[in-house]
Amino acid sequence: MPSGSEALTSLTTAQPQSNNASERIHASAHPHGPSFRLNPDDALTPDQTNEDMFYNEDDRFAFSPGQLAKLLNPKSLDAFYALGGLRGLEKGLRTNRHTGLSVDETDLEGRIAFEDVAPPKVPKYGAYGNSLPPPKDRLVGKHASPAPTYPAGSQYADRKRVFGINKLPEKKSRSLLELAWITYNDKILILLTIAAVVSLALGLYQTFGVKHEDGGAKVEWVEGVAVIAAILIVVIAGTLNDWQMERSFNKLNKTRGERNVKVIRDGKSVEISVYDVMVGDVMHLFQGDIVPADGIFIDGHGVKCDESSATGESDLLKKVPADEVFEVLERIAKGEPAPESIEKLDPFIISGSQVNEGTGTFLVTAVGVNSSYGRIMMSMQTEQEDTPLQKKLNVLADWIARFGGTAALILFFVLLIKFCAELPGHKGTPAEKGQDFLKLFITAVTVVVVAVPEGLPLAVTLALAFATTRMMKDNNLVRVLRACETMGNATTVCSDKTGTLTQNKMTVVAMTLGRMMSFGGTDPPLDDDTKEKSAPVPITIPNLPSAEFMKRLSTPVKKFLIQSNAVNSTAFEGDGDDGEKTFIGSKTEVALLTLCRDHLGAGPVAEERANANVVQVIPFDSAVKYMATVVKLPNGTYRAYVKGASEILLSKCSRVVEDSSGDEFATAEMTPSIRSELEQTITSYAGQTLRTIGSSYRDFTSWPPRELEGVEEINAAAFDKIHKDMTLVAIYGIKDPLRPQVIEAIQDCRRAGVKVRMVTGDNILTARAIAKECGILSKDGIAMEGPKFRRLPESELRDIVPKLEVLARSSPEDKRILVRTLKDLGETVAVTGDGTNDAPALKMADIGFAMGIAGTEVAKEAAAIILMDDNFASIVKGIAWGRAVNDAVKKFLQFQLTVNVTAVVLTFVSSVASAREESVLKAVQLLWVNLIMDTLAALALATDPPSKSILDRKPDKKSDSLITTGMAKMIIGQAICQLAITLVLNFAGAKLLGYDTSIKHEATRLNTLIFNTFVWLQIFNELNNRRLDSNPNIFEGITRNMWFICINLIMIGGQILIIFVGGRAFQIVRLNGKEWGLSVGLGAISLPWGALIRLFPDEWARKLVPPMPAFIKKWQEKRQEKKLLKLKQRAVTDLEAGATATTATSTDHEREKPEPIAPVAYTGTGAGSRPVLRSSGTFQSLPEEYLRPQRSLTVSLIRGKRAETHISDHLRGRRSFRRSVA
């Protein structure tokens, strides 16, 4: 008989939310209920992700960790039956449910076979039969059993060897040097280092090895040192930031610490460290405990667990003794039909869940890395992959190196030809001729140095650091510095429902008090099927705002409602996580008691119960779906309060409350029309996915009444005889409400081109309804359940995922599959979550958001950004700041490349035209332009806050070029303008302005004018670069960014200072007023010129780009085909040799277990995973580079550890290529 602490979740009507808990228990491919079928033949089939857990050498137990893991994720009654139930587990694990493990156990003698404990004819390894292929040449995977490192004769040596200990491997903290090396491993920084070393070497030679003119400053070495200094600043800043974050989170981890738990050993209850828990231990469960290991419930009283942090399930789950469950399964195995209550049979205890009610014991079946919690934690230990911006900057670095190198090579050969042509007439000494040759070499090298954007890494670091600081004010704590720029280009957000979109707090949102009045519950039905039904009965009961509703209730009526809920409930008051008083128990009962406390003026629930004279409690019974409490009233009569499924209570009522304004209820007869109206109210609530609870009462003159005289125990079955002629008091509508601003935030995401998807553990009906309510599920969107989703072949998966908007009944693996598939489709994926079950997806995603208040420590550790206010709306702010970071980098890149293109061409042309092979811009002048000014410009452009219109555009895809058409148009257009002005001044300035360049002072004055004009062109062009779009208003919001104004004033002041006092060092002279006016005026031309460039349509600009020459295209295709042929030959060689191939995942740079590849043909794919080969019943993954034949292939070192092959654009299609590989 169920106890009085039965959760009121079962009291509800057959509404969508009423059975979501049960639907998480998985049995084969069939849902529970009348259609449930037991299928133990496939229950223990190894998964690709945990195949290593099934291998154990010299196993002394009947089960491997892999077989025990099949009990959970998802919960499987099939596996529970296949392992022989509790009796089989007890015998197979060599333990005792009553006395537990022996404290004297060391090495075990003998073995227990699987066949000795499992039901007859159940295959040991599911679809593989009774044997697995030998694990030759296999390495232990991350989920495998620990190596046998425990000395023989030590306590529980064999048990530890096979099942491991309840402790996760500690993640080694990285040293400052390791962090510095990771920060330094950036292509642009490496390119800068090469340029700096060359520049420094040549600078030192020029400074100390070349004779200088009188008064000439020996400053040639400065540029190389300055570039090295810039590299050091970037590396030190990034290293210290990462070190600070790692240090903070190490402190956070230490707060978890060790705790003690109670287990039974040698028949006695003893306290041990949580780290000493063994598989086979019998552990106690107490209210408030956080479960430290997976297991099977043995027995207890009213045990209910909150698994929301572990599985996403929002309801409390009542645990049923394992023997009761196995008895039912045995009857089903013999051919009896499954009972309707099969859906409530849940003997599974999940690590990471919390015991909310009751006490009991359970048998531990998995600890440490083999437990649900452990597998989630281990899956998070992956290397962070490069962000989309990093990848694009790496590509840009390659192009810059090619461009600079090509230009330098061409310049060197041009100058060399010119030098050789002039050599016969050269009258200098051999040493002087050597010096002249070295000068032309230095000039060529200068082009490479000029081409490299020295300030770019610093610009990225400054933009990210500034955005990170500002995002903290918007309740976004950024753990990973580059996460904010990734968020700006997020194309989809996979959000958890419970605790993220909703408040994870069941609340009374609607109530109908008899036929007097009501509040809430007026939303249109969310189920489309309701439109096809007959016209509903009109509801005439007045609907009021909740505040007005409460105001109209008289004090006696409020007391009546308080007593009916307080005494007829099993929930109680306790201290919450924040130290405040809260209710503990069934979330439905908590919602009703919260209503009484917050709106009806109820005192402490214990006090309300003490004031009532309770004479009888009828516990909940699932057969009748209600519970009742009888109290003795002051007038000597008795009143029975009943609470339960609303449609059942309504059918038992003959009267209904009609007037609640007086001291007592005025009641009226329940006429057919009133009954129909109340039934329609229930239907309406159900259509809005509200959980409906009914409340009724009946007065008796004596207790027990005459109908129950002689009954020894008044239980639900006995009470059902008198459960009639009741008076209906109220119908409550309860739900887990959406968080404030969620609907608006999702609308903002849609406006920004970001698709929001819901991933939840709830059942499909509830998930669809909530998704519709908050605007996630569209008419064309797909809602699917996890068990069906994970079985889809890859081809179908790729077709369905773009339209998938709701994934219900999902496991952590389902979320991983979804995220991986989205990333393979080129999406930039953000994942939000608060529970432990969300951690793998948070880690795998491009960007993970964890809840700062409700989030578990596991979720926070896995996430890149923590929402400090748990508000989904803060994600929108994160997107805005992310886009601001991306825009800042693009703005600076646009500015920097304009400078670099102009400087390279100017250096090239002026050097070739010069009689002395010297550039018009000296090295130290280029240092000011390229490094100091660019650094300041980076800071100025990085500090622009996001504008209101930043969310009015679509996100950039991963495949999009870093330099857009608009940017290229501005770079080329401004470079043409700047080159035209500077070249005219260089070649015709003397004639136009009247300078006599034969006089050294006059020539220097002209060069100074060119230098000053060039700098002012950059200053005004920086204003142009405040916008990336075609809007000509470049001054929008400039007054809101004082950084920009101040930095530009510093740049202007620095340039004035250089012209006036930097004569010797910069090889310049002071300019007069006319020359200053000319410099500033010519520089200002870039503003109207920029406006004209913006008016030039992008489409026209794209058409002006000439097509790639046919011979180059043909050469590229041939080159690519040769590379692909080599890959195919290597694949065939590996297949024939059975070589070990290492799988390099495209989602996380983790090295997974190498697997033997047998010489067999390709047969198929696993859902959401890469194609596999089937050989002798085993699955093996092909290397990533075999599976993505594409047009451009580059091999790059990832963090100095290994080479990963990146290939993009399909050549002939995946299918034909896979066949050819096989």
PDB file of N, CA and C in Angstrom, residues 271 279 356 555 607 828 952 1181:
ATOM      1  N   GLU A 271      29.776   4.962   9.012  1.00  0.00           N
ATOM      2  CA  GLU A 271      30.051   6.161   8.218  1.00  0.00           C
ATOM      3  C   GLU A 271      31.399   6.010   7.537  1.00  0.00           C
ATOM      4  N   VAL A 279      31.310  -0.494  -5.470  1.00  0.00           N
ATOM      5  CA  VAL A 279      30.220  -1.206  -6.131  1.00  0.00           C
ATOM      6  C   VAL A 279      29.901  -2.441  -5.297  1.00  0.00           C
ATOM      7  N   ASN A 356      14.606  14.021  -1.771  1.00  0.00           N
ATOM      8  CA  ASN A 356      13.757  15.066  -1.204  1.00  0.00           C
ATOM      9  C   ASN A 356      12.865  14.568  -0.087  1.00  0.00           C
ATOM     10  N   THR A 555     -12.122  36.609   5.205  1.00  0.00           N
ATOM     11  CA  THR A 555     -11.144  35.973   6.095  1.00  0.00           C
ATOM     12  C   THR A 555     -11.501  34.527   6.416  1.00  0.00           C
ATOM     13  N   GLU A 607       2.384  25.061  12.262  1.00  0.00           N
ATOM     14  CA  GLU A 607       1.435  25.697  13.192  1.00  0.00           C
ATOM     15  C   GLU A 607       0.000  25.468  12.740  1.00  0.00           C
ATOM     16  N   THR A 828      27.144  27.693 -35.619  1.00  0.00           N
ATOM     17  CA  THR A 828      27.856  28.074 -34.398  1.00  0.00           C
ATOM     18  C   THR A 828      26.870  27.898 -33.255  1.00  0.00           C
ATOM     19  N   ASP A 952      19.858  43.597 -35.482  1.00  0.00           N
ATOM     20  CA  ASP A 952      18.956  43.634 -36.645  1.00  0.00           C
ATOM     21  C   ASP A 952      19.539  42.932 -37.863  1.00  0.00           C
ATOM     22  N   SER A1181      35.606   3.418 -35.917  1.00  0.00           N
ATOM     23  CA  SER A1181      35.486   4.719 -36.582  1.00  0.00           C
ATOM     24  C   SER A1181      36.578   4.917 -37.612  1.00  0.00           C
TER      25      SER A1181
END
